[in-house]
CSV table of C-alpha atoms in Angstrom, one decimal:
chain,number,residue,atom,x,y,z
Z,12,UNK,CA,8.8,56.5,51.5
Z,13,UNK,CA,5.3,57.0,52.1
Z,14,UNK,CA,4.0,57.3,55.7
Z,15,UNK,CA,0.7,56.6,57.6
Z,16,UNK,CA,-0.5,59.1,59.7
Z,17,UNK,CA,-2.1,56.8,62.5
Z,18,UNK,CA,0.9,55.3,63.2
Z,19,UNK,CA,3.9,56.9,65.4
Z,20,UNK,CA,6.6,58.0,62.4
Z,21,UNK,CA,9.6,56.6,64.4
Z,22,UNK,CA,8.3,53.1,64.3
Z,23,UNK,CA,7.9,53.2,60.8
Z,24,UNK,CA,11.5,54.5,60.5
Z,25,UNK,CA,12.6,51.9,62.7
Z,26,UNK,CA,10.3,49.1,60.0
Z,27,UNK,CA,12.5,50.8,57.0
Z,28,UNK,CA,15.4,50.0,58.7
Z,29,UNK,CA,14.7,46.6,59.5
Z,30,UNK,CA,13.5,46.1,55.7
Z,31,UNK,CA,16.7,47.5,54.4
Z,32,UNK,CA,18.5,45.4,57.0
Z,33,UNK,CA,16.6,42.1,55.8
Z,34,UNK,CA,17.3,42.8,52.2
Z,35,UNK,CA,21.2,43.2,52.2
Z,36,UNK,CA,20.3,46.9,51.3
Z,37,UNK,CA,22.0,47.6,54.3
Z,38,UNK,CA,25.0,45.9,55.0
Z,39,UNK,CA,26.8,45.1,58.8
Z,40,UNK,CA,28.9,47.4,59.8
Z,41,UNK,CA,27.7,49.8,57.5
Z,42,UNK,CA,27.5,53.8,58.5
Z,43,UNK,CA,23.7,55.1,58.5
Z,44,UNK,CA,23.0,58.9,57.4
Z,45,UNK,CA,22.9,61.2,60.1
Z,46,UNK,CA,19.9,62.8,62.3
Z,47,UNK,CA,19.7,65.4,59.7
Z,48,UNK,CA,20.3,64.2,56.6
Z,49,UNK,CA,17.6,61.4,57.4
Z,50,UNK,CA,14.7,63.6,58.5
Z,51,UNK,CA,15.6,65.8,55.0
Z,52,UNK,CA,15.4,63.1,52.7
Z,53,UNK,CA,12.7,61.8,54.7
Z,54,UNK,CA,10.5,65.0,55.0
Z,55,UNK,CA,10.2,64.4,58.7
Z,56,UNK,CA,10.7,66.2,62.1
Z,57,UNK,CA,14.6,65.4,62.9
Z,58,UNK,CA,13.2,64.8,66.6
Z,59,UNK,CA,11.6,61.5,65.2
Z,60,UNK,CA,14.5,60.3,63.5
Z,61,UNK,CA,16.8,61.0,66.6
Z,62,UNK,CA,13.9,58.8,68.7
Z,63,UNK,CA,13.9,55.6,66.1
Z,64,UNK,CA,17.8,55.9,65.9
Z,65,UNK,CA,17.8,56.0,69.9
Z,66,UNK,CA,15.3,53.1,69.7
Z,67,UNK,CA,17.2,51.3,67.3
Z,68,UNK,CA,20.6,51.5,69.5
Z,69,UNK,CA,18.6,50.3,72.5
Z,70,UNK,CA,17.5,47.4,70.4
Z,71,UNK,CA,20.9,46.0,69.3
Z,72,UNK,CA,19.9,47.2,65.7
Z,73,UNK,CA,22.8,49.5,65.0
Z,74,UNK,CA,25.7,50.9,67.4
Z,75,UNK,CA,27.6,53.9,67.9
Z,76,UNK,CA,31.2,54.3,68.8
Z,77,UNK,CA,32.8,57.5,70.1
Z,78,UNK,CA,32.5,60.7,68.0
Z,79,UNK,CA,32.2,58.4,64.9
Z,80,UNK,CA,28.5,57.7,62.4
Z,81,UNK,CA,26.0,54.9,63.7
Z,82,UNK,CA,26.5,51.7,62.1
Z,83,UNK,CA,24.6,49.0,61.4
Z,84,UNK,CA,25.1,46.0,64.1
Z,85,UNK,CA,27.5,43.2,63.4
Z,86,UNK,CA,25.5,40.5,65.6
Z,87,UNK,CA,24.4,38.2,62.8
Z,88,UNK,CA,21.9,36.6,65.6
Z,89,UNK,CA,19.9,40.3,65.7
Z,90,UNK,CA,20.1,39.9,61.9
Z,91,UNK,CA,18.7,36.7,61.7
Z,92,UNK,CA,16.2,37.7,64.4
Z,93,UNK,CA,15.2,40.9,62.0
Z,94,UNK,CA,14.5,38.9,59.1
Z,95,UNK,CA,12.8,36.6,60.9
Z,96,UNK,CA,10.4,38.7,62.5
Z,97,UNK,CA,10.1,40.4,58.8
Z,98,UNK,CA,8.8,37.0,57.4
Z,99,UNK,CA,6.8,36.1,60.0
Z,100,UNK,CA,5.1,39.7,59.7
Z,101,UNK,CA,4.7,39.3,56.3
Z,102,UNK,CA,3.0,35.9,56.4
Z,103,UNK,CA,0.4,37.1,59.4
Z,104,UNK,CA,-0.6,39.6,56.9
Z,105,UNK,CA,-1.0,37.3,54.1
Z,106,UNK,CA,-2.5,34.9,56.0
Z,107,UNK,CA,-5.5,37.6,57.8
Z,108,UNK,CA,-6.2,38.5,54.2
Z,109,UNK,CA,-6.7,34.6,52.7
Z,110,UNK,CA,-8.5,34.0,55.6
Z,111,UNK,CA,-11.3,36.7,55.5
Z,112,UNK,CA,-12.5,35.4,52.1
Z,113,UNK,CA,-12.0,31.2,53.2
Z,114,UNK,CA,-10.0,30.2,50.5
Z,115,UNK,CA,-8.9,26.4,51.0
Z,116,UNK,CA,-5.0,26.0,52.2
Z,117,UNK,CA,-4.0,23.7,49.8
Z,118,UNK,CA,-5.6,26.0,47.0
Z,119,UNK,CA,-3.5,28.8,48.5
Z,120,UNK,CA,-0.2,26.8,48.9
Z,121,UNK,CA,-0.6,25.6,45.1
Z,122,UNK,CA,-1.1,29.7,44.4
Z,123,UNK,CA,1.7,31.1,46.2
Z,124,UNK,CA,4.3,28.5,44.5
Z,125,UNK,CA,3.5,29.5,40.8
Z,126,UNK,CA,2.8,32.7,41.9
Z,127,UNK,CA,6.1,32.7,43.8
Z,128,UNK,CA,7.9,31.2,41.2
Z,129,UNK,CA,7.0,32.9,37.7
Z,130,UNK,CA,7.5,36.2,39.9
Z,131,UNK,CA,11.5,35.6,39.7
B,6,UNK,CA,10.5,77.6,76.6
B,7,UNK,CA,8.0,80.0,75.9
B,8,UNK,CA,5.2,79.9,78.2
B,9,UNK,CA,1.6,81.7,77.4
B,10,UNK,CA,-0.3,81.5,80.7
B,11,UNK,CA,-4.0,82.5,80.9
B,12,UNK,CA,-3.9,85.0,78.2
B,13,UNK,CA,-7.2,87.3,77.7
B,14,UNK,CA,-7.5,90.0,75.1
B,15,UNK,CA,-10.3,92.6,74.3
B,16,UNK,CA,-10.9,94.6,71.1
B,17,UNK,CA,-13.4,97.2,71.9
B,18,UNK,CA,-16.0,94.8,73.6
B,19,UNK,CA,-14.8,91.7,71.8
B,20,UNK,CA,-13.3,88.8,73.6
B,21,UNK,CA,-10.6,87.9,70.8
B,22,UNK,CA,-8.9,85.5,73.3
B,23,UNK,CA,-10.0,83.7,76.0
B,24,UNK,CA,-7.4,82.2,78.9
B,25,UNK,CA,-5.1,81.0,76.3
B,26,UNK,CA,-2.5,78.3,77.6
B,27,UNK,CA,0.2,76.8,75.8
B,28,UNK,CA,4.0,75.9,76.0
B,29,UNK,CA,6.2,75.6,73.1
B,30,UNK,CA,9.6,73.9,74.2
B,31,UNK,CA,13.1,74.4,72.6
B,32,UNK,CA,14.1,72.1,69.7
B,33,UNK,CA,10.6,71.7,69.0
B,34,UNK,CA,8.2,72.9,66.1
B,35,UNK,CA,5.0,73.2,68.0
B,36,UNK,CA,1.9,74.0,65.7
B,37,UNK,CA,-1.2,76.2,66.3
B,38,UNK,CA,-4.0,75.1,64.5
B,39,UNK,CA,-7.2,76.7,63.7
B,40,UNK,CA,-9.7,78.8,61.3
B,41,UNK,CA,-9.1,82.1,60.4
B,42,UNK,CA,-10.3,84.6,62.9
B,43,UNK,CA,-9.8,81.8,66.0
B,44,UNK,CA,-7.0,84.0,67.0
B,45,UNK,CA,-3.8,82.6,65.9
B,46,UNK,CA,-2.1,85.8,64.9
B,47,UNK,CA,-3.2,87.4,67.8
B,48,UNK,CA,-1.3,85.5,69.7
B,49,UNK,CA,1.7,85.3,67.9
B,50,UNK,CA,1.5,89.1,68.4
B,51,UNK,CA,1.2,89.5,71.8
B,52,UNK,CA,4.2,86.5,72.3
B,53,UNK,CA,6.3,89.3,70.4
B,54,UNK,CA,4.7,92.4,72.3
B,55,UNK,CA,3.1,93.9,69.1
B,56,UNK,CA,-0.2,93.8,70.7
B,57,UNK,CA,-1.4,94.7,74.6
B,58,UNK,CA,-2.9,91.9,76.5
B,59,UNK,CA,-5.8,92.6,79.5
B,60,UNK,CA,-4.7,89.8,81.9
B,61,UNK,CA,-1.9,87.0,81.5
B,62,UNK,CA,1.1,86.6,81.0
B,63,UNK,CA,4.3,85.6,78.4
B,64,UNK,CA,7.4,84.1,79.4
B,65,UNK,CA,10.4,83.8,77.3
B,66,UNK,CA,13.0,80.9,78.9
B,67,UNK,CA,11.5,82.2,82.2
B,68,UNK,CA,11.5,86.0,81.8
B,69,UNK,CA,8.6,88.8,80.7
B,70,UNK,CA,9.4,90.2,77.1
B,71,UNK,CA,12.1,93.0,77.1
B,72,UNK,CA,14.5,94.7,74.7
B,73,UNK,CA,16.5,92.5,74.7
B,74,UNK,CA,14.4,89.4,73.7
B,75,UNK,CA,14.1,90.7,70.2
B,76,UNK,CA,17.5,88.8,70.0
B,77,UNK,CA,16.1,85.9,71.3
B,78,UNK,CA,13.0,85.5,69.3
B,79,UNK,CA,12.5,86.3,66.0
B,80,UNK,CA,8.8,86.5,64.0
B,81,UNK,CA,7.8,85.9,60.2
B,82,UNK,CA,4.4,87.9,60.0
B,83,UNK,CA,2.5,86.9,56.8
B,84,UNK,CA,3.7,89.8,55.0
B,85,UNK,CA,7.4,90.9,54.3
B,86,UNK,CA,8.2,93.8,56.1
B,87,UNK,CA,10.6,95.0,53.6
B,88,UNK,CA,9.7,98.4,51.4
B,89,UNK,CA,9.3,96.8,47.9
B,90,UNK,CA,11.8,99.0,46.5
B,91,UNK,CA,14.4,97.5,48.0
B,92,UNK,CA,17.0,95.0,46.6
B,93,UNK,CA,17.1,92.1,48.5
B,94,UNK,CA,21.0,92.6,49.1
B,95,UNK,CA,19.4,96.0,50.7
B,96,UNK,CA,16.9,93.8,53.0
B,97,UNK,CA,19.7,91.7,54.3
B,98,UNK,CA,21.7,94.9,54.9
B,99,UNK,CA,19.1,96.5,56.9
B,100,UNK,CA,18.3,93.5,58.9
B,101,UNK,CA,22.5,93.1,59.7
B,102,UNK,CA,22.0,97.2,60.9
B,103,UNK,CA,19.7,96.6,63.3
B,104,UNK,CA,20.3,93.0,64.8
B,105,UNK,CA,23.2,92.2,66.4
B,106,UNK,CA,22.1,88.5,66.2
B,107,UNK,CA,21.6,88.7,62.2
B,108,UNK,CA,24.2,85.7,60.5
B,109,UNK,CA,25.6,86.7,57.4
B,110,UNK,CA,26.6,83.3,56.4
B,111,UNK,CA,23.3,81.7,57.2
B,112,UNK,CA,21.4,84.3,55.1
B,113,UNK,CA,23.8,83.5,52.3
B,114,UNK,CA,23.3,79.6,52.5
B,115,UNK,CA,19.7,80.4,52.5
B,116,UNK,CA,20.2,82.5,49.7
B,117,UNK,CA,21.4,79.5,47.9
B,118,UNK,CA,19.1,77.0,49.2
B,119,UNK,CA,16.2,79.4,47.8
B,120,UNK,CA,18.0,80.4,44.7
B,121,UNK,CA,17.3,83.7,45.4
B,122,UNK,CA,19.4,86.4,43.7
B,123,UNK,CA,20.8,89.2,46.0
B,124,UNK,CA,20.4,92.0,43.2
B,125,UNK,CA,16.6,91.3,42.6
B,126,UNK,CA,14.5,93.7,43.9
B,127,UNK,CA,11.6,92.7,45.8
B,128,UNK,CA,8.8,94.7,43.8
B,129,UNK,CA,9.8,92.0,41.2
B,130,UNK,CA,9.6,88.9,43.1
B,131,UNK,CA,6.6,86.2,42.6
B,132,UNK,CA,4.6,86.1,45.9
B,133,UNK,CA,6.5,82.1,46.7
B,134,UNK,CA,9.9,84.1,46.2
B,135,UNK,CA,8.4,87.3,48.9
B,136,UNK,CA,7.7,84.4,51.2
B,137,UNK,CA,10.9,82.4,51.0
B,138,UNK,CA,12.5,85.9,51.7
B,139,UNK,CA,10.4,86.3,54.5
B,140,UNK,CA,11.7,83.3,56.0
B,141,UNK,CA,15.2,84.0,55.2
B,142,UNK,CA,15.3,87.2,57.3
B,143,UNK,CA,13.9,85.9,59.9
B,144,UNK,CA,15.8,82.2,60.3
B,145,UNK,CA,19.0,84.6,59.6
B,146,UNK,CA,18.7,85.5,63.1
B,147,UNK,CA,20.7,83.5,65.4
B,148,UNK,CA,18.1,83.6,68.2
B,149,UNK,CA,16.5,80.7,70.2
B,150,UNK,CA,12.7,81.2,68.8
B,151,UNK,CA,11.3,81.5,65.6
B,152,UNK,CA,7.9,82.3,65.4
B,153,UNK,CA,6.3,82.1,62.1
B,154,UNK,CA,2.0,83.3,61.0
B,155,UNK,CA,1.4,81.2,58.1
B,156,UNK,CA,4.4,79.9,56.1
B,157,UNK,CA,2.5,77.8,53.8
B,158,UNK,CA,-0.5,79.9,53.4
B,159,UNK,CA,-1.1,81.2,49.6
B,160,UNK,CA,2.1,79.9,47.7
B,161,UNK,CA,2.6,77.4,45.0
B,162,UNK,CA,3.2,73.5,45.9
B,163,UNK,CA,6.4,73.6,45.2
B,164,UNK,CA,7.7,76.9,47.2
B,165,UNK,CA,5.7,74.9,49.6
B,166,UNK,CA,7.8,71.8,49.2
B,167,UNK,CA,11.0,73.9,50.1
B,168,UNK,CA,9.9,75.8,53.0
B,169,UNK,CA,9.1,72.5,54.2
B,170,UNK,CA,12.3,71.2,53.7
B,171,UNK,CA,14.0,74.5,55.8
B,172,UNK,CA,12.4,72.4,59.0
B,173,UNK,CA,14.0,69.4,58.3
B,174,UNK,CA,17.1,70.9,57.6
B,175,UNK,CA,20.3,71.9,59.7
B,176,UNK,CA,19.0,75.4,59.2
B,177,UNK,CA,16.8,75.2,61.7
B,178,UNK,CA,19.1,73.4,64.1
B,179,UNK,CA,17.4,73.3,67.5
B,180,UNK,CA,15.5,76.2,67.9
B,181,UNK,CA,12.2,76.2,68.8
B,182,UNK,CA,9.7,77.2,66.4
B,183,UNK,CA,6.3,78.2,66.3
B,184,UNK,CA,4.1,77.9,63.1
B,185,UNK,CA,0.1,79.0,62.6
B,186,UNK,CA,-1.5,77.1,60.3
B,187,UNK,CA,-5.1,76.2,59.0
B,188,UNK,CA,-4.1,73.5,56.7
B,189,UNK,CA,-2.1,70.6,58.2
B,190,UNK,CA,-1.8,67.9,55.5
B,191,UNK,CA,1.8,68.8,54.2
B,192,UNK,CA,2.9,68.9,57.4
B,193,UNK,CA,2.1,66.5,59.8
B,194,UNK,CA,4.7,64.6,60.1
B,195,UNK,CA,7.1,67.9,60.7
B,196,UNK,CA,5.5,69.2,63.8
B,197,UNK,CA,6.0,67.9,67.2
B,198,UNK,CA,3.3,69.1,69.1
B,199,UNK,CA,-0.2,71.2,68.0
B,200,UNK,CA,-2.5,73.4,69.6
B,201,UNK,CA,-6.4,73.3,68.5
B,202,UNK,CA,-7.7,76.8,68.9
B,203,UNK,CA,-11.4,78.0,67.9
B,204,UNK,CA,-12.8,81.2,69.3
B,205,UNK,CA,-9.9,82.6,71.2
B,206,UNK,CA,-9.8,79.1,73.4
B,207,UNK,CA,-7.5,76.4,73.4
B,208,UNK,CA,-9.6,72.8,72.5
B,209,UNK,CA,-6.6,70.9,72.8
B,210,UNK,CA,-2.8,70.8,73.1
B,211,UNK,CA,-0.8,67.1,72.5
B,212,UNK,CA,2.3,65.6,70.8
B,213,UNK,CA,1.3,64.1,67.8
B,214,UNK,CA,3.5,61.0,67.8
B,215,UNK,CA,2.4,60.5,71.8
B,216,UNK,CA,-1.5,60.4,70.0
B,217,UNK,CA,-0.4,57.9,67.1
B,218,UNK,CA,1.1,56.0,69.5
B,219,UNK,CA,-1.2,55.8,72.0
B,220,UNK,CA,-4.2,56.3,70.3
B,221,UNK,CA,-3.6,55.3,66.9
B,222,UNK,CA,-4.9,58.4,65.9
B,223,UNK,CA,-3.5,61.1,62.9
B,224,UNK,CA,-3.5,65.0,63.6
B,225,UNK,CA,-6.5,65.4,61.2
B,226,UNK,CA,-8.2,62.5,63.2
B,227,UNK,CA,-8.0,64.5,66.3
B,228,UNK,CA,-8.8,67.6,64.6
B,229,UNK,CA,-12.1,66.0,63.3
B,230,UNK,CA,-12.9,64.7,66.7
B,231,UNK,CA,-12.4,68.1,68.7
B,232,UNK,CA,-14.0,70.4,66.0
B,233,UNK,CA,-16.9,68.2,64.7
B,234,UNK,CA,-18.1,67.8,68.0
């Protein structure tokens, strides 16, 4: 995982979460790595992990019960809502990038789907 | 915490620092940043007591330095302070004589996580291998403050790799750690907080995630801003 500098590091932990959430990389329910073992594979200060996990837990993304590994949350509506937000971000981005160089919508539409297709 | 508070310090009529003020909090790796000669080591040495200080002063989790702190604190200069005749099984040895805080079985997981071998003597170690040594004497300690001039500074990428990893690893735990450095790049994203220095004077002290999330703004970006000036 590559990171930017400009950007706070836990937010972008929190992003690779969502991803790996959106993808089925992550399943519900299942156990994330801990505080430590993140920030090693990671290369990162273990105080920004704990933040983005803290983060995370505040945002419904994963949950903890007593004494036992984090988890990945259950609530299929958060799920939903992560790849949603995901797609949407995705397509912003797109979108500010067609735009700056005016190519016509319908030209772009008939792009994406061939594009979009002989990708598979 | 450790706490520097208005630090001056004279050589002959040289002011090598000027009011220098900075904390460094527990379970944080706070990072003083600077040239060479903007007085970095000098003030890792008077933290430790190595060096007198005119005006001042240095508090260690509230109290002035005493005998006793050198089992609180524990400092990697740039150079091993081991004679080079010595088998490294000899260095650990001595260290366990004369600190009751020295932890055999950390030095031995270092050991391993260094793959250092206990019968090599250190007259015959590359200069990567004399500085991951270094380190392992001095994180051995089981003391609240590690204090470290230059980690990075003169070894090869990769011994630089793993002496990265030591700060993301358990074997730190959550000790506080102070590190000098004049070449951030490898390690931004390790540190919590930095200190600009130039000239004996602190520019700037400021949590680096705080700045990229407030400001949008990298540790170099700040460092071009304050220095370029």
């Amino acid at each position: 995982m590559n990171f930017n500098n400009r950007e706070p590091v836990y937010i972008q932990v929190i992003r690779h979460f969502k991803e790996q959430m959106a993808s089925g990389n992550l399943e519900p329910g299942q156990e994330i790595q801990s505080r430590r073992e993140l920030a090693s594979k990671l290369k990162i200060n273990p105080n920004t992990v704990q933040r983005a996990y803290k983060e995370m837990e505040d945002q419904g993304l994963i949950y903890t019960e007593r004494n036992s590994p984090s988890r990945i949350t259950k609530d299929k509506q958060i799920l939903q809502e992560v790849r949603e937000e995901l797609i949407l971000q995705a397509v912003d981005s797109f979108i500010t990038s067609v735009r700056s160089i005016q190519v016509p919508l319908d030209d772009v539409l008939e792009l994406i789907k061939q594009k979009y297709q002989n990708g598979k | 915490m450790i706490e520097v508070k208005n630090i001056r310090k004279k050589y002959g009529g040289k002011t090598v620092l000027e009011d220098i003020s900075f904390t460094a909090e527990k379970g944080d790796i706070t990072c003083l940043i600077g040239l060479n000669g903007a007085g970095k080591t000098t003030i890792l040495n008077a933290i430790m007591g190595l060096t007198p200080i005119q005006s001042g002063q240095i508090l260690i989790n509230g109290e002035v330095l005493h005998k006793a702190s050198y089992e609180k604190i524990s400092y990697i200069p740039d150079t091993i302070s081991m004679s080079p005749q010595m088998k490294i099984s000899q260095g650990l040895q001595f260290m366990d004589d004369f600190y009751s805080s020295w932890n055999h079985k950390r030095a031995s997981e270092l050991l391993d996580f260094f793959s250092l071998s206990e019968n090599e003597r250190i007259s015959r170690l590359s200069k990567g291998n004399i500085a991951k040594l270094n380190i392992l004497l001095g994180l051995s300690l089981d003391v609240e403050f590690i204090i470290m001039d230059e980690p990075f500074s003169g070894i090869d990428l990769f011994s630089r790799e793993q002496i990265a990893e030591v700060f993301t690893s358990n074997l730190i735990e959550d000790r506080g750690v102070i590190i000098t450095t004049h070449e951030i790049n490898e390690i931004e994203h390790l540190i919590d907080k930095a200190i600009l220095l130039y000239d004996g004077t602190v520019l700037k002290e400021f949590c680096t995630e705080e700045t990229r999330e407030k400001e949008g703004k990298s540790v170099v970006d700040v460092m071009r801003e304050v220095y370029q000036k």
